[in-house]
């Protein structure tokens, strides 16, 4: 059930948001706010009318009224706190690993939408993992600058790592790719490849899991196991795919004319 509330006071807003977060509800807050961020960098967003989305897994997205990209976000949170302070509603979102904090200071809240949603549908863009792998093989900078891919489908133990390469510091890199949301199982699969390679060669490689998005348990496991992750944009990869098909078609036409 989805509810809309227009708060009569800051205290009421605080209680509604607290309860929604506690119950892991999707929460959308419309209002006038400023935003501070501190973590790997620091930023400040001066006052404006925006809406803040707190997703059921704790992810937070802050949007302006125009454009599709968020102006600030927190992909996962360890703690979300909401209090009233100095006639403002203050929302604090803390992420422990890496340590990042987002503060949202609402001088006015216009309304709050909250409730539970269920979505078990699979997002399908017509690209399979092999196509994604081949695009990343040809364009390793989409994963990381300075990365050189040496091998596709590298045998490791009883399995095959999608990509194997060397980073700019000459450290081996094992890359696993998922075309849909990466789960904890994908993390454990990558970790297994990393340990097998390390035990066999005596060299510790980096392990990078590549996917369009990640479950919260996957991100938690990545941090615990000392791995890394890279979020890919499927729409961008789709453009690379179409360009690749055009180049391939042009080459075939050229070869046909030569016959």
mmCIF file of C-alpha atoms in Angstrom:
data_model
loop_
_atom_site.group_PDB
_atom_site.id
_atom_site.type_symbol
_atom_site.label_atom_id
_atom_site.label_comp_id
_atom_site.label_asym_id
_atom_site.label_seq_id
_atom_site.Cartn_x
_atom_site.Cartn_y
_atom_site.Cartn_z
ATOM 1 C CA UNK A 1 0.000 0.000 0.000
ATOM 2 C CA UNK A 2 1.341 3.415 -1.004
ATOM 3 C CA UNK A 3 0.559 6.420 1.191
ATOM 4 C CA UNK A 4 0.953 10.155 0.652
ATOM 5 C CA UNK A 5 1.295 12.482 3.622
ATOM 6 C CA UNK A 6 1.498 16.257 3.787
ATOM 7 C CA UNK A 7 3.115 16.858 7.162
ATOM 8 C CA UNK A 8 1.669 19.366 9.609
ATOM 9 C CA UNK A 9 5.008 19.709 11.437
ATOM 10 C CA UNK A 10 8.669 18.769 11.229
ATOM 11 C CA UNK A 11 8.153 16.262 14.043
ATOM 12 C CA UNK A 12 5.476 14.488 12.035
ATOM 13 C CA UNK A 13 7.789 14.360 8.995
ATOM 14 C CA UNK A 14 10.602 12.918 11.100
ATOM 15 C CA UNK A 15 8.372 10.154 12.490
ATOM 16 C CA UNK A 16 6.969 9.243 9.055
ATOM 17 C CA UNK A 17 10.436 8.985 7.501
ATOM 18 C CA UNK A 18 11.846 7.069 10.493
ATOM 19 C CA UNK A 19 9.023 4.519 10.381
ATOM 20 C CA UNK A 20 9.291 4.123 6.614
ATOM 21 C CA UNK A 21 13.058 3.507 6.805
ATOM 22 C CA UNK A 22 12.612 1.109 9.736
ATOM 23 C CA UNK A 23 10.018 -0.850 7.725
ATOM 24 C CA UNK A 24 12.252 -0.815 4.603
ATOM 25 C CA UNK A 25 9.667 1.074 2.577
ATOM 26 C CA UNK A 26 10.298 2.990 -0.610
ATOM 27 C CA UNK A 27 10.200 6.631 0.500
ATOM 28 C CA UNK A 28 10.076 9.764 -1.644
ATOM 29 C CA UNK A 29 10.446 13.142 0.056
ATOM 30 C CA UNK A 30 9.565 16.345 -1.805
ATOM 31 C CA UNK A 31 10.902 19.591 -0.414
ATOM 32 C CA UNK A 32 13.370 22.435 -0.264
ATOM 33 C CA UNK A 33 16.793 21.343 0.877
ATOM 34 C CA UNK A 34 20.547 21.725 0.882
ATOM 35 C CA UNK A 35 22.885 18.728 0.564
ATOM 36 C CA UNK A 36 26.399 18.128 1.917
ATOM 37 C CA UNK A 37 28.608 15.173 1.002
ATOM 38 C CA UNK A 38 31.859 13.986 2.557
ATOM 39 C CA UNK A 39 33.781 10.902 1.557
ATOM 40 C CA UNK A 40 36.305 10.276 -1.210
ATOM 41 C CA UNK A 41 35.726 13.944 -2.061
ATOM 42 C CA UNK A 42 33.520 16.706 -0.636
ATOM 43 C CA UNK A 43 30.643 18.720 -2.096
ATOM 44 C CA UNK A 44 27.905 21.141 -1.145
ATOM 45 C CA UNK A 45 24.599 21.697 -2.952
ATOM 46 C CA UNK A 46 22.923 24.984 -2.065
ATOM 47 C CA UNK A 47 19.199 25.278 -1.410
ATOM 48 C CA UNK A 48 16.700 24.231 -4.043
ATOM 49 C CA UNK A 49 13.506 22.254 -4.541
ATOM 50 C CA UNK A 50 14.253 18.572 -4.984
ATOM 51 C CA UNK A 51 13.019 15.090 -4.243
ATOM 52 C CA UNK A 52 14.919 12.481 -2.287
ATOM 53 C CA UNK A 53 14.321 8.773 -2.882
ATOM 54 C CA UNK A 54 15.167 6.234 -0.189
ATOM 55 C CA UNK A 55 14.888 2.777 -1.719
ATOM 56 C CA UNK A 56 13.871 -0.353 0.144
ATOM 57 C CA UNK A 57 17.484 -1.589 0.275
ATOM 58 C CA UNK A 58 18.711 1.714 1.739
ATOM 59 C CA UNK A 59 20.063 3.271 -1.466
ATOM 60 C CA UNK A 60 19.488 7.022 -1.621
ATOM 61 C CA UNK A 61 19.083 9.175 -4.731
ATOM 62 C CA UNK A 62 18.680 12.952 -4.802
ATOM 63 C CA UNK A 63 17.110 14.486 -7.916
ATOM 64 C CA UNK A 64 16.616 17.988 -9.219
ATOM 65 C CA UNK A 65 13.287 18.756 -10.971
ATOM 66 C CA UNK A 66 14.939 18.372 -14.409
ATOM 67 C CA UNK A 67 17.319 15.886 -16.009
ATOM 68 C CA UNK A 68 17.539 12.139 -15.528
ATOM 69 C CA UNK A 69 20.808 11.960 -13.601
ATOM 70 C CA UNK A 70 20.790 12.291 -9.808
ATOM 71 C CA UNK A 71 22.678 15.250 -8.376
ATOM 72 C CA UNK A 72 23.850 13.095 -5.473
ATOM 73 C CA UNK A 73 23.404 9.513 -4.356
ATOM 74 C CA UNK A 74 24.475 6.815 -1.949
ATOM 75 C CA UNK A 75 24.429 3.308 -3.541
ATOM 76 C CA UNK A 76 24.179 1.603 -0.170
ATOM 77 C CA UNK A 77 23.846 2.787 3.401
ATOM 78 C CA UNK A 78 24.846 1.370 6.759
ATOM 79 C CA UNK A 79 22.820 3.865 8.791
ATOM 80 C CA UNK A 80 20.031 6.329 7.965
ATOM 81 C CA UNK A 81 19.152 8.833 10.687
ATOM 82 C CA UNK A 82 16.398 11.461 10.689
ATOM 83 C CA UNK A 83 16.111 14.234 13.299
ATOM 84 C CA UNK A 84 14.737 17.725 13.710
ATOM 85 C CA UNK A 85 17.426 20.335 14.279
ATOM 86 C CA UNK A 86 17.245 24.149 14.128
ATOM 87 C CA UNK A 87 13.759 24.093 12.565
ATOM 88 C CA UNK A 88 14.941 21.757 9.828
ATOM 89 C CA UNK A 89 14.499 18.043 9.141
ATOM 90 C CA UNK A 90 17.989 16.570 8.819
ATOM 91 C CA UNK A 91 18.487 13.248 7.031
ATOM 92 C CA UNK A 92 21.919 11.634 7.441
ATOM 93 C CA UNK A 93 22.922 8.662 5.282
ATOM 94 C CA UNK A 94 26.136 6.898 6.337
ATOM 95 C CA UNK A 95 28.025 4.350 4.270
ATOM 96 C CA UNK A 96 30.829 2.592 6.147
ATOM 97 C CA UNK A 97 32.875 1.034 3.343
ATOM 98 C CA UNK A 98 34.052 3.246 1.791
ATOM 99 C CA UNK A 99 33.289 5.846 4.464
ATOM 100 C CA UNK A 100 30.852 8.331 2.917
ATOM 101 C CA UNK A 101 28.209 10.559 4.484
ATOM 102 C CA UNK A 102 25.376 12.493 2.854
ATOM 103 C CA UNK A 103 23.482 15.118 4.852
ATOM 104 C CA UNK A 104 20.171 16.467 3.534
ATOM 105 C CA UNK A 105 18.833 19.539 5.335
ATOM 106 C CA UNK A 106 15.139 20.165 4.611
ATOM 107 C CA UNK A 107 14.000 23.702 5.378
ATOM 108 C CA UNK A 108 10.560 22.690 4.113
ATOM 109 C CA UNK A 109 8.927 19.372 3.248
ATOM 110 C CA UNK A 110 5.995 19.496 0.834
ATOM 111 C CA UNK A 111 4.964 15.863 1.137
ATOM 112 C CA UNK A 112 6.113 12.271 1.584
ATOM 113 C CA UNK A 113 5.174 9.170 -0.406
ATOM 114 C CA UNK A 114 6.006 5.824 1.169
ATOM 115 C CA UNK A 115 5.096 2.157 0.910
ATOM 116 C CA UNK A 116 6.236 -1.267 -0.264
ATOM 117 C CA UNK A 117 6.723 -2.216 -3.903
ATOM 118 C CA UNK A 118 7.437 -5.682 -5.307
ATOM 119 C CA UNK A 119 9.441 -6.048 -8.525
ATOM 120 C CA UNK A 120 10.813 -9.449 -9.492
ATOM 121 C CA UNK A 121 10.849 -8.810 -13.226
ATOM 122 C CA UNK A 122 14.098 -9.199 -15.148
ATOM 123 C CA UNK A 123 15.349 -6.245 -17.166
ATOM 124 C CA UNK A 124 16.338 -7.550 -20.577
ATOM 125 C CA UNK A 125 18.348 -5.517 -23.039
ATOM 126 C CA UNK A 126 19.174 -7.753 -25.937
ATOM 127 C CA UNK A 127 22.814 -8.295 -25.122
ATOM 128 C CA UNK A 128 24.155 -11.510 -23.691
ATOM 129 C CA UNK A 129 27.211 -11.814 -21.465
ATOM 130 C CA UNK A 130 29.403 -12.807 -24.415
ATOM 131 C CA UNK A 131 28.511 -9.599 -26.264
ATOM 132 C CA UNK A 132 29.224 -7.527 -23.154
ATOM 133 C CA UNK A 133 32.495 -9.416 -22.694
ATOM 134 C CA UNK A 134 33.575 -8.774 -26.293
ATOM 135 C CA UNK A 135 32.795 -5.049 -26.067
ATOM 136 C CA UNK A 136 34.786 -4.759 -22.828
ATOM 137 C CA UNK A 137 37.586 -6.832 -24.357
ATOM 138 C CA UNK A 138 37.857 -4.306 -27.188
ATOM 139 C CA UNK A 139 37.296 -1.293 -24.913
ATOM 140 C CA UNK A 140 38.925 -2.090 -21.537
ATOM 141 C CA UNK A 141 38.925 1.628 -20.617
ATOM 142 C CA UNK A 142 35.205 1.178 -19.896
ATOM 143 C CA UNK A 143 36.332 -0.837 -16.878
ATOM 144 C CA UNK A 144 39.449 1.108 -15.917
ATOM 145 C CA UNK A 145 41.944 3.441 -17.540
ATOM 146 C CA UNK A 146 45.261 1.773 -18.268
ATOM 147 C CA UNK A 147 43.791 -1.731 -18.195
ATOM 148 C CA UNK A 148 45.074 -4.144 -20.867
ATOM 149 C CA UNK A 149 43.043 -7.278 -21.592
ATOM 150 C CA UNK A 150 45.190 -10.274 -22.472
ATOM 151 C CA UNK A 151 42.750 -13.153 -22.638
ATOM 152 C CA UNK A 152 39.061 -14.004 -22.914
ATOM 153 C CA UNK A 153 37.598 -17.049 -21.171
ATOM 154 C CA UNK A 154 40.791 -17.729 -19.245
ATOM 155 C CA UNK A 155 40.808 -21.232 -17.696
ATOM 156 C CA UNK A 156 41.161 -21.034 -13.920
ATOM 157 C CA UNK A 157 40.596 -24.201 -11.921
ATOM 158 C CA UNK A 158 37.444 -25.891 -13.178
ATOM 159 C CA UNK A 159 36.008 -22.696 -14.628
ATOM 160 C CA UNK A 160 36.678 -19.851 -17.025
ATOM 161 C CA UNK A 161 37.118 -16.210 -16.027
ATOM 162 C CA UNK A 162 35.429 -13.888 -18.511
ATOM 163 C CA UNK A 163 38.435 -11.589 -18.931
ATOM 164 C CA UNK A 164 42.020 -11.577 -17.746
ATOM 165 C CA UNK A 165 44.302 -8.570 -17.984
ATOM 166 C CA UNK A 166 47.038 -6.399 -16.514
ATOM 167 C CA UNK A 167 46.434 -2.996 -14.925
ATOM 168 C CA UNK A 168 48.651 0.101 -15.324
ATOM 169 C CA UNK A 169 50.788 -1.108 -12.409
ATOM 170 C CA UNK A 170 51.314 -4.533 -14.045
ATOM 171 C CA UNK A 171 49.075 -6.259 -11.494
ATOM 172 C CA UNK A 172 47.042 -9.195 -12.883
ATOM 173 C CA UNK A 173 43.297 -8.568 -13.019
ATOM 174 C CA UNK A 174 40.581 -11.225 -13.126
ATOM 175 C CA UNK A 175 37.211 -9.919 -14.344
ATOM 176 C CA UNK A 176 33.813 -11.562 -14.072
ATOM 177 C CA UNK A 177 30.821 -10.119 -15.955
ATOM 178 C CA UNK A 178 27.091 -10.332 -15.230
ATOM 179 C CA UNK A 179 24.466 -8.895 -17.562
ATOM 180 C CA UNK A 180 21.902 -8.570 -14.778
ATOM 181 C CA UNK A 181 22.152 -7.692 -11.098
ATOM 182 C CA UNK A 182 25.209 -9.339 -9.562
ATOM 183 C CA UNK A 183 24.506 -11.417 -6.460
ATOM 184 C CA UNK A 184 26.653 -12.739 -3.629
ATOM 185 C CA UNK A 185 27.084 -15.990 -5.596
ATOM 186 C CA UNK A 186 28.825 -14.040 -8.372
ATOM 187 C CA UNK A 187 31.159 -12.501 -5.790
ATOM 188 C CA UNK A 188 32.054 -15.924 -4.392
ATOM 189 C CA UNK A 189 32.696 -17.236 -7.907
ATOM 190 C CA UNK A 190 35.137 -14.392 -8.576
ATOM 191 C CA UNK A 191 36.792 -14.860 -5.173
ATOM 192 C CA UNK A 192 37.311 -18.535 -5.992
ATOM 193 C CA UNK A 193 39.113 -17.616 -9.243
ATOM 194 C CA UNK A 194 41.283 -15.091 -7.403
ATOM 195 C CA UNK A 195 42.362 -17.613 -4.736
ATOM 196 C CA UNK A 196 43.045 -20.380 -7.269
ATOM 197 C CA UNK A 197 45.185 -18.038 -9.376
ATOM 198 C CA UNK A 198 47.070 -16.783 -6.305
ATOM 199 C CA UNK A 199 47.725 -20.307 -5.010
ATOM 200 C CA UNK A 200 48.919 -21.471 -8.434
ATOM 201 C CA UNK A 201 51.157 -18.516 -9.354
ATOM 202 C CA UNK A 202 52.107 -17.011 -5.991
ATOM 203 C CA UNK A 203 50.894 -13.638 -7.296
ATOM 204 C CA UNK A 204 47.832 -11.960 -5.815
ATOM 205 C CA UNK A 205 45.574 -10.628 -8.590
ATOM 206 C CA UNK A 206 42.856 -8.019 -8.364
ATOM 207 C CA UNK A 207 39.325 -9.293 -8.804
ATOM 208 C CA UNK A 208 36.720 -7.012 -10.418
ATOM 209 C CA UNK A 209 33.056 -7.897 -10.718
ATOM 210 C CA UNK A 210 31.350 -6.043 -13.579
ATOM 211 C CA UNK A 211 27.561 -5.701 -13.770
ATOM 212 C CA UNK A 212 24.805 -3.130 -14.372
ATOM 213 C CA UNK A 213 23.939 -3.234 -10.658
ATOM 214 C CA UNK A 214 24.661 -5.160 -7.476
ATOM 215 C CA UNK A 215 22.631 -6.514 -4.590
ATOM 216 C CA UNK A 216 23.440 -5.110 -1.157
ATOM 217 C CA UNK A 217 24.728 -8.530 -0.051
ATOM 218 C CA UNK A 218 27.028 -8.608 -3.085
ATOM 219 C CA UNK A 219 28.548 -5.210 -2.243
ATOM 220 C CA UNK A 220 28.984 -6.245 1.386
ATOM 221 C CA UNK A 221 30.763 -9.452 0.333
ATOM 222 C CA UNK A 222 32.973 -7.579 -2.149
ATOM 223 C CA UNK A 223 34.264 -5.331 0.639
ATOM 224 C CA UNK A 224 34.749 -8.221 3.065
ATOM 225 C CA UNK A 225 36.685 -10.320 0.548
ATOM 226 C CA UNK A 226 38.906 -7.518 -0.743
ATOM 227 C CA UNK A 227 37.456 -7.517 -4.242
ATOM 228 C CA UNK A 228 36.294 -4.621 -6.434
ATOM 229 C CA UNK A 229 33.249 -3.844 -8.540
ATOM 230 C CA UNK A 230 32.469 -1.745 -11.579
ATOM 231 C CA UNK A 231 28.972 -0.686 -12.548
ATOM 232 C CA UNK A 232 28.414 -0.663 -16.309
ATOM 233 C CA UNK A 233 25.853 1.306 -18.282
ATOM 234 C CA UNK A 234 23.984 -1.075 -20.589
ATOM 235 C CA UNK A 235 22.685 1.769 -22.727
ATOM 236 C CA UNK A 236 26.253 2.904 -23.355
ATOM 237 C CA UNK A 237 27.320 -0.663 -24.180
ATOM 238 C CA UNK A 238 24.383 -0.909 -26.572
ATOM 239 C CA UNK A 239 25.808 2.075 -28.503
ATOM 240 C CA UNK A 240 29.187 0.336 -28.634
ATOM 241 C CA UNK A 241 27.456 -2.807 -29.890
ATOM 242 C CA UNK A 242 25.691 -0.950 -32.719
ATOM 243 C CA UNK A 243 28.932 0.799 -33.712
ATOM 244 C CA UNK A 244 30.689 -2.572 -33.658
ATOM 245 C CA UNK A 245 28.022 -4.091 -35.915
ATOM 246 C CA UNK A 246 28.366 -1.185 -38.353
ATOM 247 C CA UNK A 247 32.151 -1.606 -38.490
ATOM 248 C CA UNK A 248 31.775 -5.351 -38.967
ATOM 249 C CA UNK A 249 29.197 -4.867 -41.731
ATOM 250 C CA UNK A 250 31.370 -2.295 -43.491
ATOM 251 C CA UNK A 251 34.355 -4.664 -43.410
ATOM 252 C CA UNK A 252 32.292 -7.511 -44.875
ATOM 253 C CA UNK A 253 31.075 -5.224 -47.665
ATOM 254 C CA UNK A 254 34.654 -4.180 -48.397
ATOM 255 C CA UNK A 255 35.850 -7.796 -48.551
ATOM 256 C CA UNK A 256 32.910 -8.763 -50.788
ATOM 257 C CA UNK A 257 33.819 -6.027 -53.275
ATOM 258 C CA UNK A 258 37.396 -7.266 -53.338
ATOM 259 C CA UNK A 259 36.324 -10.729 -54.521
#
